[in-house]
Short mmCIF file of C-alpha atoms in Angstrom, two decimals:
data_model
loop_
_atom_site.label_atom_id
_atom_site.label_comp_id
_atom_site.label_asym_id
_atom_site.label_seq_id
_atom_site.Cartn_x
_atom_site.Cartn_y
_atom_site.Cartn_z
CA UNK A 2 -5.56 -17.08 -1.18
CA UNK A 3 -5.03 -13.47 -0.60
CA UNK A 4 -3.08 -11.45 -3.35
CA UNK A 5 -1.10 -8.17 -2.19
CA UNK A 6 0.54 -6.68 -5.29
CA UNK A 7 2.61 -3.40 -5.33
CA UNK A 8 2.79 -1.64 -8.04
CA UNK A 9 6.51 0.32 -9.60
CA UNK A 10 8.86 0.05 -12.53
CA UNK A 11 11.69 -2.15 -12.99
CA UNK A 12 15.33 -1.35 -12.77
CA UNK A 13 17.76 0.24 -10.34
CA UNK A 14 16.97 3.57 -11.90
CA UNK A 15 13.38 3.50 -11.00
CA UNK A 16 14.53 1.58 -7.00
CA UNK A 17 13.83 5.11 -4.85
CA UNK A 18 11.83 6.75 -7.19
CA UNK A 19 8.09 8.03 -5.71
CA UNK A 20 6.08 5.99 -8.30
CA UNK A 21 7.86 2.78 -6.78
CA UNK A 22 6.27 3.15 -3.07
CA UNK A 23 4.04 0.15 -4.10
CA UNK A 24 6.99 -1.80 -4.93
CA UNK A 25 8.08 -0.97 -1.58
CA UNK A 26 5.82 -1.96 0.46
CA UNK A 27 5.82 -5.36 -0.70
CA UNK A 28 9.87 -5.26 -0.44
CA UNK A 29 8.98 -4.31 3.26
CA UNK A 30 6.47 -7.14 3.87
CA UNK A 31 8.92 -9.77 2.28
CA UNK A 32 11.32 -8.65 4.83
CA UNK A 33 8.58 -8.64 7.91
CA UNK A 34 8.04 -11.96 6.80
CA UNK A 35 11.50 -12.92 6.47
CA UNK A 36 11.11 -14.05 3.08
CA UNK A 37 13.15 -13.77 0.47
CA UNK A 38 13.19 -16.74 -2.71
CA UNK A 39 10.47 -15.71 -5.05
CA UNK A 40 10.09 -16.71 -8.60
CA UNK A 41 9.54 -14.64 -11.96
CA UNK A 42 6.39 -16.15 -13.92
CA UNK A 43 4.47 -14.49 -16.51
CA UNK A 44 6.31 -10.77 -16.24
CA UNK A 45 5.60 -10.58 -12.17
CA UNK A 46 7.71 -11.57 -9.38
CA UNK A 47 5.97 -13.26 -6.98
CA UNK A 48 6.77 -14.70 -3.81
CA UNK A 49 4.05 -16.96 -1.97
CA UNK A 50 3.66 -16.93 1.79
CA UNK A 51 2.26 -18.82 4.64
CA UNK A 52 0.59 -16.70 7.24
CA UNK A 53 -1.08 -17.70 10.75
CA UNK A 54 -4.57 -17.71 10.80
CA UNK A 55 -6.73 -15.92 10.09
CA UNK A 56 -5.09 -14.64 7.77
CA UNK A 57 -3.87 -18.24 6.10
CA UNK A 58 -1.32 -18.24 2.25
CA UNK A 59 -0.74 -14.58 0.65
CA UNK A 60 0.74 -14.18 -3.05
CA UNK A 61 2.98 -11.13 -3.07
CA UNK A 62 3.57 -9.58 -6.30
CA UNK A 63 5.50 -7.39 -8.16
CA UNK A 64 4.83 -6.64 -11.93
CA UNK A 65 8.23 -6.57 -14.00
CA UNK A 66 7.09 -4.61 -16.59
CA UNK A 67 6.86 -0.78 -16.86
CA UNK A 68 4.01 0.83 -14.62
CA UNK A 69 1.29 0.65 -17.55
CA UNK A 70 1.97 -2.72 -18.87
CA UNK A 71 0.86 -3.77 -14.53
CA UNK A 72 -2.30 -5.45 -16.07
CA UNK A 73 -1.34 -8.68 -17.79
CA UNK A 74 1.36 -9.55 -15.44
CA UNK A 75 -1.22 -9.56 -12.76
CA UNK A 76 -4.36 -10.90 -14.45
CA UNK A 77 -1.83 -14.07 -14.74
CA UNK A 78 -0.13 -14.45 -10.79
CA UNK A 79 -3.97 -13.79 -9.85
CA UNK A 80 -5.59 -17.07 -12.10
CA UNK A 81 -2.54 -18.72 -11.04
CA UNK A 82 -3.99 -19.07 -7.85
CA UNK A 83 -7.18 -19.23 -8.34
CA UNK A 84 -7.79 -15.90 -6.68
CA UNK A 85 -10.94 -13.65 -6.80
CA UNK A 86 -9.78 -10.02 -8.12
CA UNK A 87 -12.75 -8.59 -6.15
CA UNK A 88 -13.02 -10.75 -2.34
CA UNK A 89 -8.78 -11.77 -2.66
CA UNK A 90 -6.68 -8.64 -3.76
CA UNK A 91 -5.25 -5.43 -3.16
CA UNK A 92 -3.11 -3.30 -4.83
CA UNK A 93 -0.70 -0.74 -3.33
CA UNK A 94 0.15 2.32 -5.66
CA UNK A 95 1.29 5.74 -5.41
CA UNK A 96 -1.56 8.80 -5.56
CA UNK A 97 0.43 12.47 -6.82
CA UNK A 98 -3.55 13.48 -5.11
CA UNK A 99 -2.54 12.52 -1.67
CA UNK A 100 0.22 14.39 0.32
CA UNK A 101 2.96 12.82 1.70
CA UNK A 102 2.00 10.95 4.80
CA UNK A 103 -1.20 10.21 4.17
CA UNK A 104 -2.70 6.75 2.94
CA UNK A 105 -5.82 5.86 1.46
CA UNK A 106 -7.68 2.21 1.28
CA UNK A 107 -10.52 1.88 -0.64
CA UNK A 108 -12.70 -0.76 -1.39
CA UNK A 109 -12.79 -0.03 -5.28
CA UNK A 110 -13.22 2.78 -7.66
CA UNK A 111 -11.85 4.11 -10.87
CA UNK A 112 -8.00 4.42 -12.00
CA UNK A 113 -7.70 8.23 -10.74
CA UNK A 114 -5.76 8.88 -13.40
CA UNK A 115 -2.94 6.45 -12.31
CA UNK A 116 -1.91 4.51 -15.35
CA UNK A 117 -1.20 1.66 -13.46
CA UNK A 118 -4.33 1.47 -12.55
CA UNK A 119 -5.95 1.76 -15.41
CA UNK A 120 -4.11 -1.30 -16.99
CA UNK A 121 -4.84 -3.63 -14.32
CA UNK A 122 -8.62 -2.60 -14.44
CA UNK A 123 -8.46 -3.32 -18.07
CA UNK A 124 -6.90 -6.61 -17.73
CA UNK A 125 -8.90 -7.71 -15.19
CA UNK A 126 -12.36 -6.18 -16.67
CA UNK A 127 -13.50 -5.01 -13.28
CA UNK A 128 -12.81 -2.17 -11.06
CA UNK A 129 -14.16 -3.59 -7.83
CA UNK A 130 -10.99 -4.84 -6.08
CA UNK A 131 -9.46 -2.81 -3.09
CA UNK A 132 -6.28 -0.78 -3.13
CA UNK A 133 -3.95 1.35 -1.25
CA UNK A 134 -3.27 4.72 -2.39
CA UNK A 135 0.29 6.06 -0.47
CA UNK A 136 0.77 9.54 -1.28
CA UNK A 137 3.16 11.14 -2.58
CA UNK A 138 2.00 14.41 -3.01
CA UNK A 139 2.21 16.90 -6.35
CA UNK A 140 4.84 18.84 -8.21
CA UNK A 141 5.94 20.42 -11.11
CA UNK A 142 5.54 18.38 -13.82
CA UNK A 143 3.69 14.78 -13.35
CA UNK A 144 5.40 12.69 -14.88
CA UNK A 145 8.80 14.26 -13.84
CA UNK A 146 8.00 14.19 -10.11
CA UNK A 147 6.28 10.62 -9.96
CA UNK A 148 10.24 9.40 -11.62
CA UNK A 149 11.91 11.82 -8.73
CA UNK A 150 13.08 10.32 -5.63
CA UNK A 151 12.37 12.38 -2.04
CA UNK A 152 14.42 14.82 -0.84
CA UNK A 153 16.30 14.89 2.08
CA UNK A 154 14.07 16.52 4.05
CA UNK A 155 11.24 13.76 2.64
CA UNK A 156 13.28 10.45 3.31
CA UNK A 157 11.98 9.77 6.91
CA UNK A 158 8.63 10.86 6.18
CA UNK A 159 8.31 8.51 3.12
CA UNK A 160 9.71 5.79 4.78
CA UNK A 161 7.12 6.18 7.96
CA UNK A 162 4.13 6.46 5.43
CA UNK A 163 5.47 2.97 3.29
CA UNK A 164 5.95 1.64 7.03
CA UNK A 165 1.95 2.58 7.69
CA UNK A 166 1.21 1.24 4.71
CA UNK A 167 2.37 -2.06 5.10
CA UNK A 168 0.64 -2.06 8.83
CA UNK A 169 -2.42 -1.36 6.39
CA UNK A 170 -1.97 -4.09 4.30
CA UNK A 171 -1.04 -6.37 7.64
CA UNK A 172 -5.02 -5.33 9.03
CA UNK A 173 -6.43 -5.96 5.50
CA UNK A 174 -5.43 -9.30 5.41
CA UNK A 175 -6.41 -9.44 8.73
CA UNK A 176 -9.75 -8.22 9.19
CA UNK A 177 -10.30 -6.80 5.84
CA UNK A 178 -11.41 -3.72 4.43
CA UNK A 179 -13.63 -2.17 6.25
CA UNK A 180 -11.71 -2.08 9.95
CA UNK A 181 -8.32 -1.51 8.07
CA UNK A 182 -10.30 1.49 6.50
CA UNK A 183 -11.12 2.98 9.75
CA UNK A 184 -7.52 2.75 11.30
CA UNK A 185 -5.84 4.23 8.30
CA UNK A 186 -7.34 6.40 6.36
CA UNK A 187 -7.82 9.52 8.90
CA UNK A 188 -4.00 9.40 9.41
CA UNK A 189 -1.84 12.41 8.62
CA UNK A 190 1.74 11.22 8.87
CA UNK A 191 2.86 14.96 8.28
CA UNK A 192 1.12 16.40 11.64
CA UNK A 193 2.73 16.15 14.89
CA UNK A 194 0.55 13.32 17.43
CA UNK A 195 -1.49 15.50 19.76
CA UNK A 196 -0.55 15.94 23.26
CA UNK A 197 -2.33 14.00 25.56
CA UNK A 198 -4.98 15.59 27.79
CA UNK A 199 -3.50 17.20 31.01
CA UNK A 200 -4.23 15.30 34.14
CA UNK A 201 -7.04 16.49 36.06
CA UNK A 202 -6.52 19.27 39.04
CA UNK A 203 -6.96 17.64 42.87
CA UNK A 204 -10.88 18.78 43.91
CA UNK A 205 -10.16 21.19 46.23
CA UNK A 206 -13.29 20.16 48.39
CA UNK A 207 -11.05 17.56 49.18
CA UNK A 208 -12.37 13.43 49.29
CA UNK A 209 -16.03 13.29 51.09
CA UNK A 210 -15.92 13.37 54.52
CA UNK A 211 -17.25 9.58 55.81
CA UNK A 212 -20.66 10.01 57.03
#
């Protein structure tokens, strides 16, 4: 079974705020997948799903305590179904590194300085498991802007980029890491598509003449 856990912090407060694009995504899933009656077990809610093939039975989860208590909650939903942390899961977090728009998959690596992060690599012992950076993008003060919400100007943008990144997730479970890779990590949410190429001008020589 495939495990797709977002990562965010409990509470109305926290619903909008940029560290809580993880939480998002799954939110956004659920509702592709018209799903809705999870259960809480173990500090996570977790919701389990049946998928056509190849994909086959995904555990979405959401840890329900604070962003670096993420660790224990999952270590638990993941033995709980007998999942491998480094073939079955990815995680979906907010990157302050990455500007808003673009997404980043990567097949493992260390936390980056994301606290979240760091407790599930902790919990787990291992840092080879994939995950799904959506950025957010930097200012001021950290830990101050990863608790803002976007602006106004920053809504539609943030809601394209946790709309990519559950497309992401979608090709992950998929076709897995590599081809999801490729798709999504060159995009730049922020940049205007680029025109398509003009249509070629009529040869003036006109068609060959038929011999």
């Amino acid at each position: 079974m495939k495990v797709v856990c977002g990562l965010g912090n409990p509470g109305d407060r926290y619903r909008l705020t940029r560290h809580n694009v993880g939480y998002r995504v799954v939110d956004l899933l659920a509702d592709r997948w018209q799903v809705s009656k999870g259960r809480a077990r173990d500090g996570a809610a977790t919701v389990e799903v049946a998928r056509d093939e190849p994909v086959g039975r995904v555990l979405l989860v959401k840890p329900l305590r604070f962003m670096n208590r993420s660790g224990a909650p999952l270590r638990a939903a993941v033995r709980n179904v007998n999942a491998d942390p480094e073939a079955d899961l990815l995680v979906v977090a907010d990157d302050v590194d990455l500007q808003l728009g673009k997404i980043r998959l990567r097949r493992g690596g260390s936390a980056g300085g994301h606290n979240g992060l760091r407790d599930i690599i902790e919990a787990l012992e291992t840092d080879h498991f994939a995950r799904l950076r959506v950025g957010i993008g930097r200012g001021g003060e950290t830990v101050d802007h990863v608790l803002s919400t976007f602006s106004r100007t920053e809504e539609e943008l943030a809601d394209e980029a946790i709309a990519t990144a559950a497309d992401a997730v979608e090709r992950w479970l998929a076709e897995g890491t590599e081809p999801a890779m490729n798709a999504f990590n060159g995009l730049d949410l922020a940049q205007p598509p680029e025109p398509p190429d003009p249509p070629r001008p009529p040869d003036p020589a006109g068609p060959p003449a038929d011999p």
